Amino acid sequence: MAESWGMIVDLDRCTGCQACVVACQSENNIPINEEEHFNQRRAIQWIRVERYWEGEFPNVRARFVPIFCQHCSDAPCEPVCPVYATYHNSEGLNVQVYNRCIGTRFCANGCPYHARFFNFWEPEWPESLTNQLNPDVTVRSRGIMEKCTFCIQRIRRTKRAATKSEGDSSAETIFANPELERALSPACVNACPTDTLVFGDLFEMLSARRAGERLPKPKNRAQEIVRRELQDAENGRGYRVLEEKGTNPSVIYLSKVDKETVEEAVSHG
Amino acid sequence: MLEHVQLDQKTINKDLLGGVLGTPSWWLPTVLFLTLVVFTGLGAFGYMMNKGLGVTGLNRPVFWGFFLVNFVFWIGISHAGIMISAILRLTQAEWRRPVTRAAEVMTVFSLMAALHTPLFHVGRPWRDFWVFPYDFARGVWPNVRSPFVWDPSAVMTYLIGSSLFVFIALIPDLAVVRDRAKNVWVKRLYSGLCLGWRGTPRQWKLQAVAGILLSALVLPVFVSVHSIVSWDFAVVIGVEGWHSTIFAPYFIIGAIHSGVSAVAMLMALGVWMWKLDKYIRPDHFDAIARLLIVVATTWFFFFFLEWVFALYTLEGPEIVLRELQVFQWPYSALFIVFIVTAYFIPVPMWMFKSVRRSAFWMLITTILVNVGMWLERFIIIIPGLLRRQPLTFDWGTYHPSIVEILIVAETFAFVALGMLLFSKLFPLIPLFDIKEGMTNRREFKIGRLTIPATVRE
Amino acid sequence: MASSARAAPHAPRHADPRVAEPPTSPSETTGFLVGKHLRLGDNFWRAVAVFGIFSILGVIGFVVRLGDGMGETAAWGYYVAMFSFIITAASAAPMVAIAPRMANSHWRRPISRAAELWSVVGLLSLLWFIPILWILPPLSDGRRSLWFFDMNHPNLVPSYTPHIWASAAILGLVVTGLALVWVSCLPDFASIARRAPEGSFQRRWSLWMARGWQGTSRQWHMVKRRMGILGAFYFMMLVFVHFLISVDFLMTLVPGWIDALYPVTHAANALQAAAATMVLTAWILRTFCGYERYIGLDQIWGLGKLMFALSLLWFWFWFSSFNVLWYGKMPFEQAVIELLITGPYLWVFMAVFMLVFVIPLWTLVWNPVRHSLWGPPLIAVGILVGTFLDRIRLYVAAYSVPGIGNPSVHKHVLDFDHLPKTVMPDIWDIFIMLGAIGLIALVYMAASRLFPIMNMWEQRELQLYDRGHAPYHRAHVRVMGKSE
């Protein structure tokens, strides 16, 4: 199937609550980040909420930007891996094959989003948490790279379930059924209380964007948002992070709307 | 200009085989000390392998640290051997004769030392062989687009080529040792190694042709190795300051700068430790220092270009990076030490004839150059990785841990130890080359001038 | 070098007619060379006629181009490309004399003056450069620059900085080059002054130019020392000129073309073209000008090896740049590659790639071609054509980027979707190209009338160093002096 999975992040909705971070942590068997890990700068968070301060006191605003692997169509991390541990699959995902990885960390240097993490230590869990590990996700040993997978295990499982129940595993079928949609969407999307994150098949949008063409008629809710916000450079809020690097990310951000901007727009008519 | 000491073949044999057939008194203590350092380093590596890379100072986003700096440094040093031997041999520069062997041997050992750190620094070193196009179990070939696949192939080719280079030049001397060895086992060892060398005209011709052929063939390899090392950095767009087209030639010329300095250092050590002052004359230092002035200035020009074009972009992150390198502690201090030791102390000193002709001052200046060139690689690699650039949530810091320092020290001790062991087994100055130079030399007078002449076939 | 032996005074006469065997007595050498200098052959005037016509066409082309006005930058692409070609092909040629002289290579001796003489062509590049000062807009018109021109503080850096620096640098290069030729000619001028007919122009000119040369050891010492210093200085000026030209008059016109290596590549291309120019010069001197006793296989062979090495260098520099830009896949760098290599000038680039790298590599690597009188000159023509096309590819493309002189266009990257199309030369551009070739040749030929084209004293010096054959064990060998 020619899907190209993508995510939409509406920064106007993000409150920086970190629910996505916790959900990701428990879904993907990410080791517990203790204080010493942060102090060593070796904490692993596949999704992290970056917080920036904008403006001068007293008009200071906190900006929250959730950053995770952007699953770039032209990913700088892919060609530099000597052992094909990271490559692009047919669903537009930038996948990491843990068994192949020898840990050169070249990919991490290539990534402009800092979305890749290295296991400096053997991962450990407190005794009480050993039973909560997700059996569908490999526990990574030390010495290898890891990063956001768009919860590929959920995609695989749901596709199998859809084939069984609906006889079809296409994105349309899955997204027509809210239960299946919920099963397929990454943990962070399901956990987000404000609907900041929207997951979907962006194939038509991303390929049109890559070819420099007009975006076609949207096929699903995610594509609708992309088309609305990315097509119109003037009024649309859509952008992709570090687009000038030519990486063609699959994640589309919708910029924050400030109260002042809206008021100004209204007063000017 | 070359004042000349004409020596007969007996004296040459006696002087130059002194290290092989006898042992200087400082040799054994030095070797023992270096062995200790090497084993400490290997112990540190074992500890790192056991515990994981957490025991280093590496973190996110500084994924490459001392190990890669050290790798580039040793690859750079290794360029001297070929530079001195191949280029000077092809251009028939007479002053090369006493220095070629030591330079080539240094190439071999520093290449081995260079191989240590990247092989050690990966997350799962026991799977290093996966970067080679040898794979029957996995059914997956290495990714040929990755510079980390080009690297091992190029370095291995270079290592094999330069080892052959050393060996071909060694054969006639091995035969001399064979003829003079007293112990029957030593005699057998050298008889085997010298491949039945009798010194027939045909053998000499084959040896000379092989030397010239290897010189010409190893030169493109020499260029490719360091170009590829530079592309480990330059192809990456994720790190500001690395993505520069000048990197390949800049790394090469920097490598020649540090490598030729290292050869001059070896020459000075030869004079000091083995008392080879009859063979390594002030003129040799003079010639190599003149070469160094040219190389250092070319290197400085490339360094200047790299900076000019980094600032020419007028992009925020690039300027922030340069500011970090020059003005922020501790990089500011390192930068000043680097630029002063790599260029602004040695080159003005080499302008003076008395410095150029003094083994002592050449030793001091060339050590300074190599301190500077090690720091140069540090200044290129680490500040870039701190990632003071867009998405600045992840600013990094880097402090090397004791494990990294021990392993880096191990590489230095390894090269020194290798050279010392080599000098025990084989003469460090090529006997046959020196004899050839002495035999081919003529002198004649034009007016009041004495002109040296050489014999050409 | 095996073959340098063959010019030996006591050598058995060699069967190979390709090897030059200069006369062995100093007076014969000087007499012959002075005679050659004072007498002109028919070939000279034939060449003057042909190149004169070219030059006139060039002047016509230039005047018509002037009618379009200086502001139309794109129209002047070919003119500027020709400027770059002149400075590429001619100005580096003296290095072919300077470098082997520093390395004490004997084979340089018969061609060292011919190489130094190319610096006179620098006068042409200086002249050719003057209109470019008007063609290229100042920094205040909003183009990018190496000089960090700040629109808000226009007084910090003068708006004409690139123009001032480039003019000064080219002037410095030309003056250094002329000084180098003059110093190296001093002893020869004295020889000519003594032998030229009474009252002739050549006698008065040489007498004046010889500056009282007596041949004292102090004077010889002075000449050698100055030649060394001027040679080193010439090389530095050459690198500096190529740096300024390639940055201020080429790279900054293409937004997003950030290639720190390119200034060096530009200079390295010049060295390669210089080797080719000298192969051709040596071959012409041997074939048409009657110097076959002096210039032979050694010279062509030596230069051929140089050309081969520089072809490899060309590839290495080109690939170092290309690999980094291409691998990074950043859109603005892809646009630069598209403009200069894979896009409107693809076929020109292909031709360049073949002529300056692939063909020299696969022919000169082969001994029968490299060690021949016909091989290197043939390849040299290819390299010069390749360099010519290379300069057109780069400069014409750069000058066709829209909005160079428009203050409202302050672009930092090229727009991939609106790259300029191929600019084909019109008839006046072709005239300008012919004019460039004609004027290069004419200026060089005029220079060869004012300065002797063969270095007489270096040739005589060779006879001092050559000690002929000597018995060596069971064989005979040559003994050559090696000044150190």
PDB file of C-alpha atoms in Angstrom, chain B residues 120-264:
ATOM      1  CA  PHE B 120      36.492   1.362  19.742  1.00  0.00           C
ATOM      2  CA  HIS B 121      34.030   4.195  19.750  1.00  0.00           C
ATOM      3  CA  VAL B 122      31.035   2.510  18.132  1.00  0.00           C
ATOM      4  CA  GLY B 123      28.222   1.265  20.293  1.00  0.00           C
ATOM      5  CA  ARG B 124      28.808  -2.407  19.547  1.00  0.00           C
ATOM      6  CA  PRO B 125      32.495  -2.811  18.641  1.00  0.00           C
ATOM      7  CA  TRP B 126      32.173  -6.576  18.305  1.00  0.00           C
ATOM      8  CA  ARG B 127      30.192  -5.944  15.123  1.00  0.00           C
ATOM      9  CA  ASP B 128      32.661  -3.566  13.507  1.00  0.00           C
ATOM     10  CA  PHE B 129      33.259  -5.968  10.650  1.00  0.00           C
ATOM     11  CA  TRP B 130      29.775  -5.215   9.349  1.00  0.00           C
ATOM     12  CA  VAL B 131      31.107  -2.104   7.647  1.00  0.00           C
ATOM     13  CA  PHE B 132      33.166  -4.276   5.333  1.00  0.00           C
ATOM     14  CA  PRO B 133      31.587  -5.708   2.229  1.00  0.00           C
ATOM     15  CA  TYR B 134      31.826  -9.146   3.724  1.00  0.00           C
ATOM     16  CA  ASP B 135      28.607 -10.591   4.877  1.00  0.00           C
ATOM     17  CA  PHE B 136      27.330 -14.049   4.517  1.00  0.00           C
ATOM     18  CA  ALA B 137      25.141 -14.348   7.569  1.00  0.00           C
ATOM     19  CA  ARG B 138      23.004 -11.235   7.308  1.00  0.00           C
ATOM     20  CA  GLY B 139      22.539 -11.077   3.561  1.00  0.00           C
ATOM     21  CA  VAL B 140      22.789  -7.307   3.758  1.00  0.00           C
ATOM     22  CA  TRP B 141      25.641  -5.467   2.127  1.00  0.00           C
ATOM     23  CA  PRO B 142      27.016  -2.316   3.671  1.00  0.00           C
ATOM     24  CA  ASN B 143      25.462   0.922   2.552  1.00  0.00           C
ATOM     25  CA  VAL B 144      27.931   2.173  -0.029  1.00  0.00           C
ATOM     26  CA  ARG B 145      26.544   5.687   0.222  1.00  0.00           C
ATOM     27  CA  SER B 146      27.948   6.059   3.703  1.00  0.00           C
ATOM     28  CA  PRO B 147      31.371   7.659   4.212  1.00  0.00           C
ATOM     29  CA  PHE B 148      31.812   5.143   7.035  1.00  0.00           C
ATOM     30  CA  VAL B 149      31.957   2.431   4.398  1.00  0.00           C
ATOM     31  CA  TRP B 150      34.384   4.388   2.229  1.00  0.00           C
ATOM     32  CA  ASP B 151      36.547   5.013   5.275  1.00  0.00           C
ATOM     33  CA  PRO B 152      37.476   1.462   6.250  1.00  0.00           C
ATOM     34  CA  SER B 153      38.074   0.461   2.639  1.00  0.00           C
ATOM     35  CA  ALA B 154      40.322   3.443   2.005  1.00  0.00           C
ATOM     36  CA  VAL B 155      42.232   3.107   5.275  1.00  0.00           C
ATOM     37  CA  MET B 156      42.756  -0.616   4.798  1.00  0.00           C
ATOM     38  CA  THR B 157      43.975  -0.072   1.229  1.00  0.00           C
ATOM     39  CA  TYR B 158      46.330   2.575   2.498  1.00  0.00           C
ATOM     40  CA  LEU B 159      47.560   0.348   5.306  1.00  0.00           C
ATOM     41  CA  ILE B 160      48.246  -2.547   2.967  1.00  0.00           C
ATOM     42  CA  GLY B 161      49.876  -0.281   0.385  1.00  0.00           C
ATOM     43  CA  SER B 162      52.139   1.440   2.871  1.00  0.00           C
ATOM     44  CA  SER B 163      53.094  -1.832   4.572  1.00  0.00           C
ATOM     45  CA  LEU B 164      54.161  -3.182   1.192  1.00  0.00           C
ATOM     46  CA  PHE B 165      56.012   0.045   0.601  1.00  0.00           C
ATOM     47  CA  VAL B 166      57.948  -0.383   3.844  1.00  0.00           C
ATOM     48  CA  PHE B 167      58.645  -4.017   3.126  1.00  0.00           C
ATOM     49  CA  ILE B 168      59.917  -3.516  -0.423  1.00  0.00           C
ATOM     50  CA  ALA B 169      62.341  -0.879   0.785  1.00  0.00           C
ATOM     51  CA  LEU B 170      63.392  -3.105   3.662  1.00  0.00           C
ATOM     52  CA  ILE B 171      64.462  -6.191   1.692  1.00  0.00           C
ATOM     53  CA  PRO B 172      68.080  -5.201   0.886  1.00  0.00           C
ATOM     54  CA  ASP B 173      68.664  -4.130   4.472  1.00  0.00           C
ATOM     55  CA  LEU B 174      67.212  -7.374   5.798  1.00  0.00           C
ATOM     56  CA  ALA B 175      69.800  -9.222   3.760  1.00  0.00           C
ATOM     57  CA  VAL B 176      72.535  -7.142   5.385  1.00  0.00           C
ATOM     58  CA  VAL B 177      71.234  -8.057   8.834  1.00  0.00           C
ATOM     59  CA  ARG B 178      71.007 -11.699   7.786  1.00  0.00           C
ATOM     60  CA  ASP B 179      74.658 -11.700   6.776  1.00  0.00           C
ATOM     61  CA  ARG B 180      75.733 -10.195  10.063  1.00  0.00           C
ATOM     62  CA  ALA B 181      73.516 -12.045  12.517  1.00  0.00           C
ATOM     63  CA  LYS B 182      75.382 -14.303  14.940  1.00  0.00           C
ATOM     64  CA  ASN B 183      72.486 -16.255  16.405  1.00  0.00           C
ATOM     65  CA  VAL B 184      71.280 -19.046  14.142  1.00  0.00           C
ATOM     66  CA  TRP B 185      67.590 -18.347  14.800  1.00  0.00           C
ATOM     67  CA  VAL B 186      67.986 -14.673  14.090  1.00  0.00           C
ATOM     68  CA  LYS B 187      69.779 -15.611  10.900  1.00  0.00           C
ATOM     69  CA  ARG B 188      66.939 -17.892   9.879  1.00  0.00           C
ATOM     70  CA  LEU B 189      64.353 -15.243  10.645  1.00  0.00           C
ATOM     71  CA  TYR B 190      66.030 -12.645   8.465  1.00  0.00           C
ATOM     72  CA  SER B 191      66.785 -15.185   5.742  1.00  0.00           C
ATOM     73  CA  GLY B 192      63.095 -15.828   5.496  1.00  0.00           C
ATOM     74  CA  LEU B 193      62.142 -12.171   5.605  1.00  0.00           C
ATOM     75  CA  CYS B 194      64.567 -11.022   2.926  1.00  0.00           C
ATOM     76  CA  LEU B 195      63.088 -13.478   0.430  1.00  0.00           C
ATOM     77  CA  GLY B 196      66.406 -14.786  -0.768  1.00  0.00           C
ATOM     78  CA  TRP B 197      67.932 -11.436  -1.589  1.00  0.00           C
ATOM     79  CA  ARG B 198      71.320 -11.786  -3.224  1.00  0.00           C
ATOM     80  CA  GLY B 199      71.719  -8.325  -4.678  1.00  0.00           C
ATOM     81  CA  THR B 200      71.750  -9.423  -8.288  1.00  0.00           C
ATOM     82  CA  PRO B 201      71.113  -6.706 -10.902  1.00  0.00           C
ATOM     83  CA  ARG B 202      67.738  -8.227 -11.691  1.00  0.00           C
ATOM     84  CA  GLN B 203      66.702  -8.146  -8.046  1.00  0.00           C
ATOM     85  CA  TRP B 204      67.811  -4.531  -7.686  1.00  0.00           C
ATOM     86  CA  LYS B 205      65.891  -3.590 -10.782  1.00  0.00           C
ATOM     87  CA  LEU B 206      62.719  -5.301  -9.577  1.00  0.00           C
ATOM     88  CA  GLN B 207      63.067  -3.684  -6.164  1.00  0.00           C
ATOM     89  CA  ALA B 208      63.503  -0.222  -7.674  1.00  0.00           C
ATOM     90  CA  VAL B 209      60.611  -0.652 -10.100  1.00  0.00           C
ATOM     91  CA  ALA B 210      58.346  -1.933  -7.335  1.00  0.00           C
ATOM     92  CA  GLY B 211      59.257   1.074  -5.193  1.00  0.00           C
ATOM     93  CA  ILE B 212      58.475   3.587  -7.928  1.00  0.00           C
ATOM     94  CA  LEU B 213      55.281   1.810  -8.918  1.00  0.00           C
ATOM     95  CA  LEU B 214      54.062   1.707  -5.334  1.00  0.00           C
ATOM     96  CA  SER B 215      54.942   5.391  -4.895  1.00  0.00           C
ATOM     97  CA  ALA B 216      52.796   6.315  -7.860  1.00  0.00           C
ATOM     98  CA  LEU B 217      49.943   4.015  -6.903  1.00  0.00           C
ATOM     99  CA  VAL B 218      49.836   4.922  -3.250  1.00  0.00           C
ATOM    100  CA  LEU B 219      49.595   8.665  -3.938  1.00  0.00           C
ATOM    101  CA  PRO B 220      45.944   8.591  -5.112  1.00  0.00           C
ATOM    102  CA  VAL B 221      45.133   6.390  -2.129  1.00  0.00           C
ATOM    103  CA  PHE B 222      46.782   8.903   0.160  1.00  0.00           C
ATOM    104  CA  VAL B 223      44.643  11.683  -1.276  1.00  0.00           C
ATOM    105  CA  SER B 224      41.487   9.612  -1.123  1.00  0.00           C
ATOM    106  CA  VAL B 225      41.940   8.538   2.497  1.00  0.00           C
ATOM    107  CA  HIS B 226      41.933  11.955   4.016  1.00  0.00           C
ATOM    108  CA  SER B 227      39.343  13.295   1.585  1.00  0.00           C
ATOM    109  CA  ILE B 228      37.034  10.551   2.773  1.00  0.00           C
ATOM    110  CA  VAL B 229      37.846  11.283   6.394  1.00  0.00           C
ATOM    111  CA  SER B 230      36.898  14.896   5.755  1.00  0.00           C
ATOM    112  CA  TRP B 231      33.652  13.792   4.117  1.00  0.00           C
ATOM    113  CA  ASP B 232      32.704  12.002   7.328  1.00  0.00           C
ATOM    114  CA  PHE B 233      32.033  15.551   8.420  1.00  0.00           C
ATOM    115  CA  ALA B 234      31.419  17.580   5.284  1.00  0.00           C
ATOM    116  CA  VAL B 235      28.513  15.565   3.873  1.00  0.00           C
ATOM    117  CA  VAL B 236      26.514  16.091   7.044  1.00  0.00           C
ATOM    118  CA  ILE B 237      24.049  18.961   6.916  1.00  0.00           C
ATOM    119  CA  GLY B 238      22.846  18.562  10.487  1.00  0.00           C
ATOM    120  CA  VAL B 239      25.896  20.199  12.051  1.00  0.00           C
ATOM    121  CA  GLU B 240      26.793  23.809  11.369  1.00  0.00           C
ATOM    122  CA  GLY B 241      30.371  24.384  10.326  1.00  0.00           C
ATOM    123  CA  TRP B 242      30.970  20.950   8.853  1.00  0.00           C
ATOM    124  CA  HIS B 243      29.207  21.330   5.547  1.00  0.00           C
ATOM    125  CA  SER B 244      32.035  22.992   3.657  1.00  0.00           C
ATOM    126  CA  THR B 245      33.371  22.061   0.245  1.00  0.00           C
ATOM    127  CA  ILE B 246      36.929  22.940   1.167  1.00  0.00           C
ATOM    128  CA  PHE B 247      37.139  20.192   3.767  1.00  0.00           C
ATOM    129  CA  ALA B 248      38.857  17.562   1.617  1.00  0.00           C
ATOM    130  CA  PRO B 249      41.846  19.678   0.485  1.00  0.00           C
ATOM    131  CA  TYR B 250      41.909  21.470   3.824  1.00  0.00           C
ATOM    132  CA  PHE B 251      42.204  18.184   5.696  1.00  0.00           C
ATOM    133  CA  ILE B 252      44.848  16.916   3.301  1.00  0.00           C
ATOM    134  CA  ILE B 253      47.052  19.955   3.633  1.00  0.00           C
ATOM    135  CA  GLY B 254      46.531  19.961   7.388  1.00  0.00           C
ATOM    136  CA  ALA B 255      47.527  16.309   7.434  1.00  0.00           C
ATOM    137  CA  ILE B 256      50.670  17.049   5.489  1.00  0.00           C
ATOM    138  CA  HIS B 257      51.434  19.904   7.861  1.00  0.00           C
ATOM    139  CA  SER B 258      51.189  17.748  10.955  1.00  0.00           C
ATOM    140  CA  GLY B 259      52.705  14.694   9.267  1.00  0.00           C
ATOM    141  CA  VAL B 260      55.795  16.373   7.877  1.00  0.00           C
ATOM    142  CA  SER B 261      56.254  18.027  11.261  1.00  0.00           C
ATOM    143  CA  ALA B 262      56.123  14.604  12.834  1.00  0.00           C
ATOM    144  CA  VAL B 263      58.805  13.371  10.443  1.00  0.00           C
ATOM    145  CA  ALA B 264      61.018  16.310  11.393  1.00  0.00           C
TER     146      ALA B 264
END
